[in-house]
Coordinates of C-alpha atoms in Angstrom, one line a residue:
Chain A
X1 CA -34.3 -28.4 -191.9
X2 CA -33.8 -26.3 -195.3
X3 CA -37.1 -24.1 -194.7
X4 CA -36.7 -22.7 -198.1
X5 CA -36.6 -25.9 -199.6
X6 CA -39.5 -27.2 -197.6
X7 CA -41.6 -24.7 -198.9
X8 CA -40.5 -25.3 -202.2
X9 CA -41.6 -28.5 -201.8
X10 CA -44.9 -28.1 -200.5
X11 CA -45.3 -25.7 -203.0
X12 CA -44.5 -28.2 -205.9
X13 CA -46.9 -30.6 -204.2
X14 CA -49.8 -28.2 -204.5
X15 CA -49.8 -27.1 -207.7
X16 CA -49.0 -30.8 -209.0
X17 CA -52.7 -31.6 -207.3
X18 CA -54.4 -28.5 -208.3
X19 CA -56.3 -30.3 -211.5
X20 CA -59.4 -28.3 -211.3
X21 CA -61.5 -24.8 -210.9
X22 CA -64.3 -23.9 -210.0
X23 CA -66.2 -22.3 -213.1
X24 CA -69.8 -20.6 -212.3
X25 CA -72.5 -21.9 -214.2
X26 CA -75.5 -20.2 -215.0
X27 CA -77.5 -23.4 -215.5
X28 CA -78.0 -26.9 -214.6
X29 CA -79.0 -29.6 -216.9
X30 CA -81.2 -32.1 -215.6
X31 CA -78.4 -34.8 -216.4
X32 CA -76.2 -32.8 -213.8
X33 CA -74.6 -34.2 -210.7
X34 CA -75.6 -31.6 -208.1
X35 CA -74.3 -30.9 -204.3
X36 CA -74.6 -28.9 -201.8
X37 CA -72.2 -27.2 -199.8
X38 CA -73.5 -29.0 -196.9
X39 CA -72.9 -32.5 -198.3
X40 CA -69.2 -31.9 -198.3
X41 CA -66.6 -32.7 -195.6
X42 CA -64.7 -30.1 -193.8
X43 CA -61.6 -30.0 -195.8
X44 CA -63.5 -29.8 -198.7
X45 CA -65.7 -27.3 -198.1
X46 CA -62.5 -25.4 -196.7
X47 CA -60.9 -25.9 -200.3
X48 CA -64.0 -24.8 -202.2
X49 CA -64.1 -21.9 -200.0
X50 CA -60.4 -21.2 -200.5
X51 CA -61.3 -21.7 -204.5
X52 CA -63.8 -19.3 -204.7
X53 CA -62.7 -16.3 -202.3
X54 CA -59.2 -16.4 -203.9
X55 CA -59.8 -17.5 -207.4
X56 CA -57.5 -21.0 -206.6
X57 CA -57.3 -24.0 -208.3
X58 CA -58.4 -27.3 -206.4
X59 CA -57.4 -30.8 -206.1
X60 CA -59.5 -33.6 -206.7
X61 CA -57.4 -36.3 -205.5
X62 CA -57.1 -34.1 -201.7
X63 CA -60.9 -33.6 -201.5
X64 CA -63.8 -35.5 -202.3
X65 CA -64.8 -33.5 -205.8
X66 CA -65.8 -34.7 -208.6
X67 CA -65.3 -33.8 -211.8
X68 CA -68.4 -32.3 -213.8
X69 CA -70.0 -32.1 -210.7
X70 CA -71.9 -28.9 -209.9
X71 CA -71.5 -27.1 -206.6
X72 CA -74.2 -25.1 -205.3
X73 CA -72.8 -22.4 -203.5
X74 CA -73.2 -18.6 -203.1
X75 CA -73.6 -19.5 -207.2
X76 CA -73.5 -22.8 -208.8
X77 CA -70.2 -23.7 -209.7
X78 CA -69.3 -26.5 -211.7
X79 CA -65.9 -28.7 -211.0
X80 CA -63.9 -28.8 -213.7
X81 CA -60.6 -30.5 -214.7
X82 CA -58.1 -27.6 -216.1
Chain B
X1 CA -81.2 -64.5 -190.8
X2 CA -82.0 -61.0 -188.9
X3 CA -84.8 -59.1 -189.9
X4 CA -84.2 -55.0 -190.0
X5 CA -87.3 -52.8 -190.6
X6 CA -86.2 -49.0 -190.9
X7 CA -89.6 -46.8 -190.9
X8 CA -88.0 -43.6 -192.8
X9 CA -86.1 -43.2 -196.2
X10 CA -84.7 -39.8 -195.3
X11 CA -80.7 -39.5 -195.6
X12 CA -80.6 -41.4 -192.0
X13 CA -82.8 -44.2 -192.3
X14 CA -81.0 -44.8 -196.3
X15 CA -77.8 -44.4 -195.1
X16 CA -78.7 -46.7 -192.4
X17 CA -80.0 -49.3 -195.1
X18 CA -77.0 -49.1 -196.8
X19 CA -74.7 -49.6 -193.5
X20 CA -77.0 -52.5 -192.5
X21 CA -76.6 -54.3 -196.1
X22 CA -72.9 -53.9 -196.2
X23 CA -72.6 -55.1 -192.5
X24 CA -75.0 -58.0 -192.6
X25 CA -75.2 -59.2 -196.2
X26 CA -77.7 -61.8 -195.6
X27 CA -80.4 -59.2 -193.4
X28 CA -83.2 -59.1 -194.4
X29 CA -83.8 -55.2 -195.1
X30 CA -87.2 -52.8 -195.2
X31 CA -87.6 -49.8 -195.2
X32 CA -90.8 -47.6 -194.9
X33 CA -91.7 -44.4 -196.4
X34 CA -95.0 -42.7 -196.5
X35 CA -93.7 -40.5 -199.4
X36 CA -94.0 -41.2 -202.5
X37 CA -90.9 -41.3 -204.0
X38 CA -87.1 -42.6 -202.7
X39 CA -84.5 -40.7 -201.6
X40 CA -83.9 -37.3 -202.5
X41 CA -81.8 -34.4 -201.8
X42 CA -83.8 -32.4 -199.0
X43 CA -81.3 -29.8 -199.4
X44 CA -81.5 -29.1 -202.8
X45 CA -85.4 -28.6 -203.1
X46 CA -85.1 -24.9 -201.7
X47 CA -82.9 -24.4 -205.0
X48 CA -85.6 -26.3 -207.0
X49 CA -88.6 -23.8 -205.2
X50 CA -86.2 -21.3 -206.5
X51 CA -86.9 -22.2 -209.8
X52 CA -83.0 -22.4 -210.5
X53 CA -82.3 -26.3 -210.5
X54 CA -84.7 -29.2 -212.8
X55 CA -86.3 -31.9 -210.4
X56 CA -83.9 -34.6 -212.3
X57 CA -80.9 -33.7 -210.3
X58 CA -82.1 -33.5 -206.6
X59 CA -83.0 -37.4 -206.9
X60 CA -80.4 -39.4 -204.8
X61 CA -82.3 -43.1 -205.7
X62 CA -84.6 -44.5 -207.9
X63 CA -86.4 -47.7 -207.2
X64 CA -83.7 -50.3 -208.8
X65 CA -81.1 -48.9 -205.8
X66 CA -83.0 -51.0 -203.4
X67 CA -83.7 -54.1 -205.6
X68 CA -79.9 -54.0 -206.4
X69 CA -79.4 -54.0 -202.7
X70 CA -82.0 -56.7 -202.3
X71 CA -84.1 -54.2 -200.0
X72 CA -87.2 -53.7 -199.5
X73 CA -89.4 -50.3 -200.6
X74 CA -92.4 -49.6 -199.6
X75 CA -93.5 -46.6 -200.8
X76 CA -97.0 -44.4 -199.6
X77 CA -97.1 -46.5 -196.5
X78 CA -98.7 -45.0 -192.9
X79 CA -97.1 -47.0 -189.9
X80 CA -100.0 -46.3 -187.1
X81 CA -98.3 -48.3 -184.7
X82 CA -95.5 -50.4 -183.2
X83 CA -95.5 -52.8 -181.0
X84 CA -92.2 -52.9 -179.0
X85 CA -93.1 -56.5 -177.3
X86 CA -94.4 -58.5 -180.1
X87 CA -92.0 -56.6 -181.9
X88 CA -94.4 -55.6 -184.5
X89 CA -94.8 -52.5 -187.0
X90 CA -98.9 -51.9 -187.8
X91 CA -99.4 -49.9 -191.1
X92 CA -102.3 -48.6 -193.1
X93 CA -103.0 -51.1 -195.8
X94 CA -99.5 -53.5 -195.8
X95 CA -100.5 -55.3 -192.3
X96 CA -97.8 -56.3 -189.6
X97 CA -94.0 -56.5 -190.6
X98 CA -92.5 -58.1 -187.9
X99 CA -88.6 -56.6 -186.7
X100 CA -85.5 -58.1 -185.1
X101 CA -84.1 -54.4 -184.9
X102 CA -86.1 -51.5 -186.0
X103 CA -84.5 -47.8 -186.6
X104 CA -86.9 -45.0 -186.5
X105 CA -86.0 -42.0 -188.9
X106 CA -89.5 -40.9 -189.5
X107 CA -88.1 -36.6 -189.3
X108 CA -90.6 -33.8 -188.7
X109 CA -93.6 -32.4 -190.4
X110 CA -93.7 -28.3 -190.5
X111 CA -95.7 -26.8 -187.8
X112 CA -98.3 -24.8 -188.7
X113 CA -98.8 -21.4 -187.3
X114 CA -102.1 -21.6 -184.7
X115 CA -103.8 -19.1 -185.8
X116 CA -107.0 -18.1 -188.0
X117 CA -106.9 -19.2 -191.9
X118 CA -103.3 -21.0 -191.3
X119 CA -104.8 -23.4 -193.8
X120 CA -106.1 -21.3 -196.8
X121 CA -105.0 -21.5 -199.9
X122 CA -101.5 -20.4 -200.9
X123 CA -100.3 -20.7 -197.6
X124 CA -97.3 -22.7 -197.7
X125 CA -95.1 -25.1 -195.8
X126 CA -91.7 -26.7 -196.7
X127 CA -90.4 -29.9 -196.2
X128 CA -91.0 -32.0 -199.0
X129 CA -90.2 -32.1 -202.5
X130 CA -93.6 -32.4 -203.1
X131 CA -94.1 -29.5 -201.2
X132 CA -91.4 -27.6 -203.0
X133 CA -92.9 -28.5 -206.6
X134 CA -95.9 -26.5 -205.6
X135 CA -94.1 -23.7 -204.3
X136 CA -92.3 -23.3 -207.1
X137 CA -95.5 -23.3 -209.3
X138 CA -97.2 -21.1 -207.3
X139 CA -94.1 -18.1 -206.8
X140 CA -93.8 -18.0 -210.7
X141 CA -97.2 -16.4 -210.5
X142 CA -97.2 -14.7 -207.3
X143 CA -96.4 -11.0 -206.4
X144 CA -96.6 -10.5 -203.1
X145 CA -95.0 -12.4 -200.4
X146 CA -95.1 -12.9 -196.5
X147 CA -93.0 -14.9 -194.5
X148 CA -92.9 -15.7 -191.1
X149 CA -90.6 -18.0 -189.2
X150 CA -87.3 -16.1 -188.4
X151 CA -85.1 -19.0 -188.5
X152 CA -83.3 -21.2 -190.9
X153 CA -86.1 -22.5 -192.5
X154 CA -88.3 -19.2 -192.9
X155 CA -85.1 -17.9 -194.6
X156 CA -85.7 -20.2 -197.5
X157 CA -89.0 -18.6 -198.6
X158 CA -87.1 -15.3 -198.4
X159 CA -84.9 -17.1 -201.1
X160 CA -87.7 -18.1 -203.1
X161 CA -89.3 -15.3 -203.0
X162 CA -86.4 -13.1 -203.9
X163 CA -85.5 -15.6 -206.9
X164 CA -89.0 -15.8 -208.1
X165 CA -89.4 -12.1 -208.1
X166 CA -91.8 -11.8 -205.5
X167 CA -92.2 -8.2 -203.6
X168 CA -91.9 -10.2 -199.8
X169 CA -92.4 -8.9 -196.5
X170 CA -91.0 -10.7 -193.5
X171 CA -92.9 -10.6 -190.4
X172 CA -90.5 -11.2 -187.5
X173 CA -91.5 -11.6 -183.7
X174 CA -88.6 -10.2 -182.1
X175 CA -85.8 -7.5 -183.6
X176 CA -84.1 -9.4 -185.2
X177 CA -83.3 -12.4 -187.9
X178 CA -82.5 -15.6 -185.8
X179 CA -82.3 -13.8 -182.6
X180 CA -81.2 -17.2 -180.5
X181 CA -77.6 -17.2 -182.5
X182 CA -77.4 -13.8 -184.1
X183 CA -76.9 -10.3 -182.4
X184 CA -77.8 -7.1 -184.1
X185 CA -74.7 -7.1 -185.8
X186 CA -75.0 -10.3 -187.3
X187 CA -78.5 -10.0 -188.0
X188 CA -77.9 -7.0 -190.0
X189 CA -76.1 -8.6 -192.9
X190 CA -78.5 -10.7 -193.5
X191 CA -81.6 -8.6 -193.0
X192 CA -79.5 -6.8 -195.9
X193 CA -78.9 -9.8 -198.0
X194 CA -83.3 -10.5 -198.0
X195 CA -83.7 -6.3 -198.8
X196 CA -81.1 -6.9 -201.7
X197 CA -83.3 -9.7 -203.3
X198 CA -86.5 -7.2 -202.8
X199 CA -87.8 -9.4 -199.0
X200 CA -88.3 -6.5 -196.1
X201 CA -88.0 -7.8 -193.0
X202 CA -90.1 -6.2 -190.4
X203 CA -89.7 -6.8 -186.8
X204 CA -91.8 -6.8 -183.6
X205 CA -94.6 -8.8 -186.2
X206 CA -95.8 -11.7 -186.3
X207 CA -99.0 -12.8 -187.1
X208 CA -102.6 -12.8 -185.7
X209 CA -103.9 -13.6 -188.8
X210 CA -104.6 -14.5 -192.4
X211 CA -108.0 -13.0 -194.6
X212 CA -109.0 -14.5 -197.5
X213 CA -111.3 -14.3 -200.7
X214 CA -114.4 -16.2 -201.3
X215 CA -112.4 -18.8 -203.1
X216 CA -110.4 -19.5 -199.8
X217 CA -107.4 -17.8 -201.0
X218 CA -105.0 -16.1 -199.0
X219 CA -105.2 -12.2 -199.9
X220 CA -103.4 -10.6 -196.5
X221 CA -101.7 -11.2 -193.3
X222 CA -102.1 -9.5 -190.4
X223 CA -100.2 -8.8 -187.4
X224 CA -100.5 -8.7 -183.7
X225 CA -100.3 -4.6 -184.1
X226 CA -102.9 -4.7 -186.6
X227 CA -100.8 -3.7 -189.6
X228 CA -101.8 -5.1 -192.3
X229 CA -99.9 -7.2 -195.6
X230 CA -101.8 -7.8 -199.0
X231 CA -100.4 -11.1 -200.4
X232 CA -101.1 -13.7 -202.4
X233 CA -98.2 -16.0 -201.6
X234 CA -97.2 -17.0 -197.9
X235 CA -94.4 -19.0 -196.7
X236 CA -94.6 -20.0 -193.0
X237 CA -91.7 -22.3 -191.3
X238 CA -92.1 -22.0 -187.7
X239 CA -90.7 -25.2 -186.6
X240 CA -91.1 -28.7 -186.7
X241 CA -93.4 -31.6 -185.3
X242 CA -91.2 -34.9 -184.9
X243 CA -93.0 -37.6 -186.5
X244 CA -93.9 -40.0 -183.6
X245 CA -97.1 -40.0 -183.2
X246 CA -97.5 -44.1 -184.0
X247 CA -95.0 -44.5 -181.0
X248 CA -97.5 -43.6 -178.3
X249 CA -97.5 -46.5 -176.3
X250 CA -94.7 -48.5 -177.9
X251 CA -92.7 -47.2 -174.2
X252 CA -90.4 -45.5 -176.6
X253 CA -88.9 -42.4 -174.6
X254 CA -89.6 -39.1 -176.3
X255 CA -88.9 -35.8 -175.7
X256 CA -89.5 -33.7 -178.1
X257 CA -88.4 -35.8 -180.3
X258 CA -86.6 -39.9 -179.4
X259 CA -84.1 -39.7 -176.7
X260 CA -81.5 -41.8 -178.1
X261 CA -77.8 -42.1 -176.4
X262 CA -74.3 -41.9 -178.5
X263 CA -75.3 -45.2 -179.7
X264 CA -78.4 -44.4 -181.1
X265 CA -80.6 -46.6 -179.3
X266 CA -83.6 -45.4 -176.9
X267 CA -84.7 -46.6 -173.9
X268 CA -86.5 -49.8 -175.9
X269 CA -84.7 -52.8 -176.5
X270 CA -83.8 -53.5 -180.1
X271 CA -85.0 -49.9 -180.9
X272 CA -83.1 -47.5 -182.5
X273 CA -83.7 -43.6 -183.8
X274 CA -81.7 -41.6 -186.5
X275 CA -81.9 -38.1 -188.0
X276 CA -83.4 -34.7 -187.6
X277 CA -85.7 -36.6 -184.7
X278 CA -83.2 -37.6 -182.3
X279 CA -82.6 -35.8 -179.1
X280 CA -79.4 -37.7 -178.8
X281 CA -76.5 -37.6 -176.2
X282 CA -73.6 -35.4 -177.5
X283 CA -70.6 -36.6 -176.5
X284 CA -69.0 -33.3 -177.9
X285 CA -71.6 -30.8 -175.5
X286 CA -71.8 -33.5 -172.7
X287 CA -76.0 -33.1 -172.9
X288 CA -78.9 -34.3 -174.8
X289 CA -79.3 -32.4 -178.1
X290 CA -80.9 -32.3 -181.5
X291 CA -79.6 -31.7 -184.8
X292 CA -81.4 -31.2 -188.1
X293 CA -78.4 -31.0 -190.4
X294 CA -77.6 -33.4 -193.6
X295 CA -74.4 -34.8 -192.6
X296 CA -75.7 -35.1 -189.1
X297 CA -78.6 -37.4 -190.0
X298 CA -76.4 -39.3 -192.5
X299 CA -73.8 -40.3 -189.7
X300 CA -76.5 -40.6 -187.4
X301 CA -78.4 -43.4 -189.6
X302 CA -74.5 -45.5 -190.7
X303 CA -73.6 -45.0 -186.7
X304 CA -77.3 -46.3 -185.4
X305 CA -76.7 -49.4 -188.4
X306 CA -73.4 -50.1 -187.5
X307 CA -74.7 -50.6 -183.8
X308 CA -77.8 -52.9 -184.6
X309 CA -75.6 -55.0 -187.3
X310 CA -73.2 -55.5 -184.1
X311 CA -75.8 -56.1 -181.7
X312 CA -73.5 -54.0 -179.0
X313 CA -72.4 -50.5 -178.9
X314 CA -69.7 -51.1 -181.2
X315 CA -69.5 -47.1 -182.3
X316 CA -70.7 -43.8 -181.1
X317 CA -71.6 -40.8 -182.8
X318 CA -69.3 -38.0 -182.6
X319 CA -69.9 -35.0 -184.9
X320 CA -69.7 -31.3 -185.9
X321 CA -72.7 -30.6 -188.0
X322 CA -72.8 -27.8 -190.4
X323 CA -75.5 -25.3 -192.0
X324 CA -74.9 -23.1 -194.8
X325 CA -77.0 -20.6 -196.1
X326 CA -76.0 -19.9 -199.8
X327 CA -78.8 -17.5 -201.0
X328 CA -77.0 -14.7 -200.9
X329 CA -73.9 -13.1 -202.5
X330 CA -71.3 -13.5 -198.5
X331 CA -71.4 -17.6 -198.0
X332 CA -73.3 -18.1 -194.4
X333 CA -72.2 -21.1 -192.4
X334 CA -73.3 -22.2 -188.7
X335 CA -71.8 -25.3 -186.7
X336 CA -72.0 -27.0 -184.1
X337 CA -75.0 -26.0 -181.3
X338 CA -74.2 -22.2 -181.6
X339 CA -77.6 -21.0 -179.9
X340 CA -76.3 -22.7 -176.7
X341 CA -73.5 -22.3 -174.5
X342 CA -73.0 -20.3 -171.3
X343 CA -70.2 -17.9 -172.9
X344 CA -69.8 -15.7 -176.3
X345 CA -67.6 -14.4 -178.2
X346 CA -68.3 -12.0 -181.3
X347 CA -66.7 -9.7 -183.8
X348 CA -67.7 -7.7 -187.0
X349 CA -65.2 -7.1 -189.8
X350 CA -67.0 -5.3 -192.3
X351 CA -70.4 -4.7 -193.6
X352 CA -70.6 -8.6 -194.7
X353 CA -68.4 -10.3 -192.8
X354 CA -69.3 -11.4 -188.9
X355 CA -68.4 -14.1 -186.5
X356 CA -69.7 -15.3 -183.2
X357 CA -68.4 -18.1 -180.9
X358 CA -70.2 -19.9 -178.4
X359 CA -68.7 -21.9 -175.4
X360 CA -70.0 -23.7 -172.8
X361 CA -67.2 -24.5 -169.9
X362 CA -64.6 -22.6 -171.9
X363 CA -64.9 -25.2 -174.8
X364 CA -66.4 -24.4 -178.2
X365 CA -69.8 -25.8 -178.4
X366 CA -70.1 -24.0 -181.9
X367 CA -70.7 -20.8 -183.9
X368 CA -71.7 -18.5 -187.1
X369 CA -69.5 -17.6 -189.5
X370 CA -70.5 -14.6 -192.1
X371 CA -68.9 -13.7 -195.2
X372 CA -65.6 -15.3 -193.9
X373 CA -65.8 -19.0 -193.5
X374 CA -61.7 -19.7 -193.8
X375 CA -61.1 -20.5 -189.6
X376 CA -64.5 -23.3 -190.2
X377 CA -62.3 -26.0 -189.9
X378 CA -60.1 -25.0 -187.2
X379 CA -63.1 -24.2 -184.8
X380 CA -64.6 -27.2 -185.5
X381 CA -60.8 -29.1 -184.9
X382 CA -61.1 -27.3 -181.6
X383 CA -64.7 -28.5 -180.6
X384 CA -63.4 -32.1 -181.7
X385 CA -60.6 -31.5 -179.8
X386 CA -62.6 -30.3 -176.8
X387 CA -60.1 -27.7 -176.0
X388 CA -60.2 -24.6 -173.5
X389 CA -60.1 -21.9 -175.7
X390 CA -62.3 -19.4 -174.2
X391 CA -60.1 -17.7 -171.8
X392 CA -58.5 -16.7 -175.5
X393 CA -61.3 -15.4 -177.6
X394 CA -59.0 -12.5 -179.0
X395 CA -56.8 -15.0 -180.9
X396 CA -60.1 -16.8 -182.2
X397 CA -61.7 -13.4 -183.5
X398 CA -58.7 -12.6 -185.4
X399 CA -59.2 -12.4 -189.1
X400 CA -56.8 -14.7 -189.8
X401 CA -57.0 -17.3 -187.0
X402 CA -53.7 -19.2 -186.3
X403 CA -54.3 -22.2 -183.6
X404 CA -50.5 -22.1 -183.2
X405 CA -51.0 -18.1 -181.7
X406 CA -52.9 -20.7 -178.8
X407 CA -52.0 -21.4 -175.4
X408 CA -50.4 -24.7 -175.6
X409 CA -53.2 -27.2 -174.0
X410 CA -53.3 -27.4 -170.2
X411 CA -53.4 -31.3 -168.9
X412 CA -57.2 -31.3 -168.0

């Protein structure tokens, strides 16, 4: 196997997925769709964690975020579509 | 047409409801509540107490959820009894509902600490969000704080207080912060995460008890040494009472809590329990256990409604639970059982980042992860996985962990 090219290609993969960031939020409007940490499945608390120690996009489609959704976290962060 | 009567509308008894409608769309579904409001999000009214989130959000259902779903609500409603042969629930003031299959996912209600004044005024417990609501108004005019409880619930009023700007102290029996998962190491961080928000902690405290004013208010707290702490705002969360009271005599086995097996069902016929009650067989530790964790009593209640839609043991429940703490500025994140286990394994990496293993026949039972949560979801594919993995702890307290730097799995 071309090793170069597979990680080319995973590489491609991931930053075609990557549609949103995490953006802290100072507050939350009482229309807001709020979540905990806790309320979010293994990968995707592993992504969120990955977003926010590292500064990384997310995908939306490989997790089970929502768009306009806010996150509350170590801060509230709010998913949104870059 | 079966009948289903779910007394609790907690994340496991609605998630149950909503199992039970999907698998048996001609049930007839009810569910109980003595609150007074549906289903909300229990882990979201600590940020509510907090004073940083409106009440608007932390409301999972409203009313027209269930009459969409063609359930049954009944709100403010006691159940004083059940009984298990004429397969009968007894309430306060809505008579006898009569069952086919009845889930119990009635939760706890906060102890309250056994000593003098435990009751006065501005002495709080938190469970509820009607409990919260009051918090909240009361910390936005309170200045001093005590808090006592050193576990994952007392931690919360340290939040509050910290975010409502309340000078706290917290009155700790032992030396340290959670002292069943956390060593001194561990501990530390996070007695330095509450001294960064302005809550002390102080250990080998406790207290004996509370004085008051004339008005029945709390004014100080003191402790078995005799010190002494002027406050006017106390939060005390040390532990829980499981709801079962209105089982006595129903035959239902409990044990501190329902004994339930993988399957959710107790030793009752057509009986079945679900959430932060349970002491339910782990299929993952190989022993009875109990879990208070969301996503726990979620899977718990679709599991236990997958099973009495069936009428057989058609799924077990299987799970990794997780608890975050996410007051402070390093994320916090337990799994699995970690204060059991008969083996350990722990590292510290800086002044805010710790970890700690626990095993129990060289298998990961579970853990607590500080200020580094990245290898979460590979301990918690190795406690799926069931794997011996103790015998290599030094790969596992790496900083970055790498399941490939693992002993290839011995046929067990």
């Amino acid at each position: 196997m071309n090793m170069a090219a597979s990680e080319r290609r995973r590489r491609s993969v991931r930053i075609e997925h990557a549609d949103a960031r995490l953006e802290q939020v100072e507050s939350v409007a009482a229309s807001a769709t709020v979540r905990h940490v806790d309320q979010l499945d293994t990968e995707t608390l592993a992504a969120v964690y990955r977003a926010v120690s590292e500064d990384r996009p997310v995908s939306t489609a490989a997790t089970d975020l929502e768009p306009g959704e806010i996150l509350v976290f170590t801060d509230y962060y709010r998913v949104a579509r870059v | 047409m079966t009948q289903y009567v779910i007394i609790g509308d907690g994340i496991s008894g609605s998630s149950a409801a909503e199992t039970l409608r999907e698998e048996d769309p001609d049930a007839k579904i009810t569910v109980i509540t003595d609150e007074g409001e549906p289903l909300y999000n229990r882990i979201l009214i600590k940020e509510h107490a907090k004073g940083k989130l409106p009440e608007a959000p932390i409301s999972i259902h409203d009313e027209d959820w269930y009459q969409e779903r063609e359930i049954d609500l009944s709100l403010n409603t006691h159940v004083t009894s059940v009984d298990t042969d004429a397969k009968v629930v007894n309430t306060h003031d809505s008579g006898e509902i009569p069952y086919d299959k009845l889930l119990v996912a009635t939760g706890g209600t906060p102890t309250q600490l056994p000593v003098e004044n435990s009751d006065a005024d501005g002495i709080h417990h938190f469970w509820t969000f009607e409990d919260a609501r009051g918090i909240r108004e009361h910390a936005e005019n309170a200045d001093k704080g005590v808090i006592v409880g050193a576990g994952l619930l007392g931690i919360d009023f340290a939040a509050v207080c910290g975010a409502q700007g309340i000078e706290a102290e917290y009155l700790m029996r032992g030396d340290r912060w959670w002292r069943y998962a956390l060593s001194g190491d561990g501990a530390e961080i996070m007695h330095e995460g509450m001294r960064e928000v302005g809550v002390e902690p102080v250990f080998d405290s406790g207290v004996d008890h509370f004085e008051t004013d004339d008005d029945g208010h709390v004014t100080a707290a003191v402790d078995p040494n005799g010190d002494r702490y002027e406050c006017d705002f106390v939060g005390a969360a040390i532990g829980l009472n499981f709801n079962t009271e209105f089982l006595r005599g129903s035959g239902i086995e409990r044990d501190n809590g329902i004994v339930v097996d993988e399957h959710m069902q107790t030793n009752v016929d057509d009986v079945y329990a679900a959430g932060d009650l349970t002491r339910f067989y782990d299929v993952l530790l190989g022993e009875q256990a109990q879990n208070g964790s969301w996503g726990s009593a979620k899977e718990q209640g679709r599991v236990a409604a997958v099973n009495m839609a069936a009428d057989e043991e058609a799924e077990g429940f299987q799970w990794v639970s997780s608890y975050s703490i996410t007051h402070f500025d390093f994320p916090f994140l337990s799994f699995g059982h970690p204060t059991l286990g008969d083996e350990h394994a722990e590292r510290r990496y800086s002044d805010t980042e710790w970890r700690r293993i626990a095993f129990k026949d060289g298998r990961i039972v579970g853990g607590v992860l500080i200020g580094d949560l990245s290898p979460q979801s590979k301990f918690k594919q190795l406690m799926r996985e069931q794997r011996v993995v103790a015998d290599q702890a030094d790969v596992l307290l790496e900083q970055s962990v790498d399941l490939d730097d693992l002993a290839a799995p011995q046929e067990q």
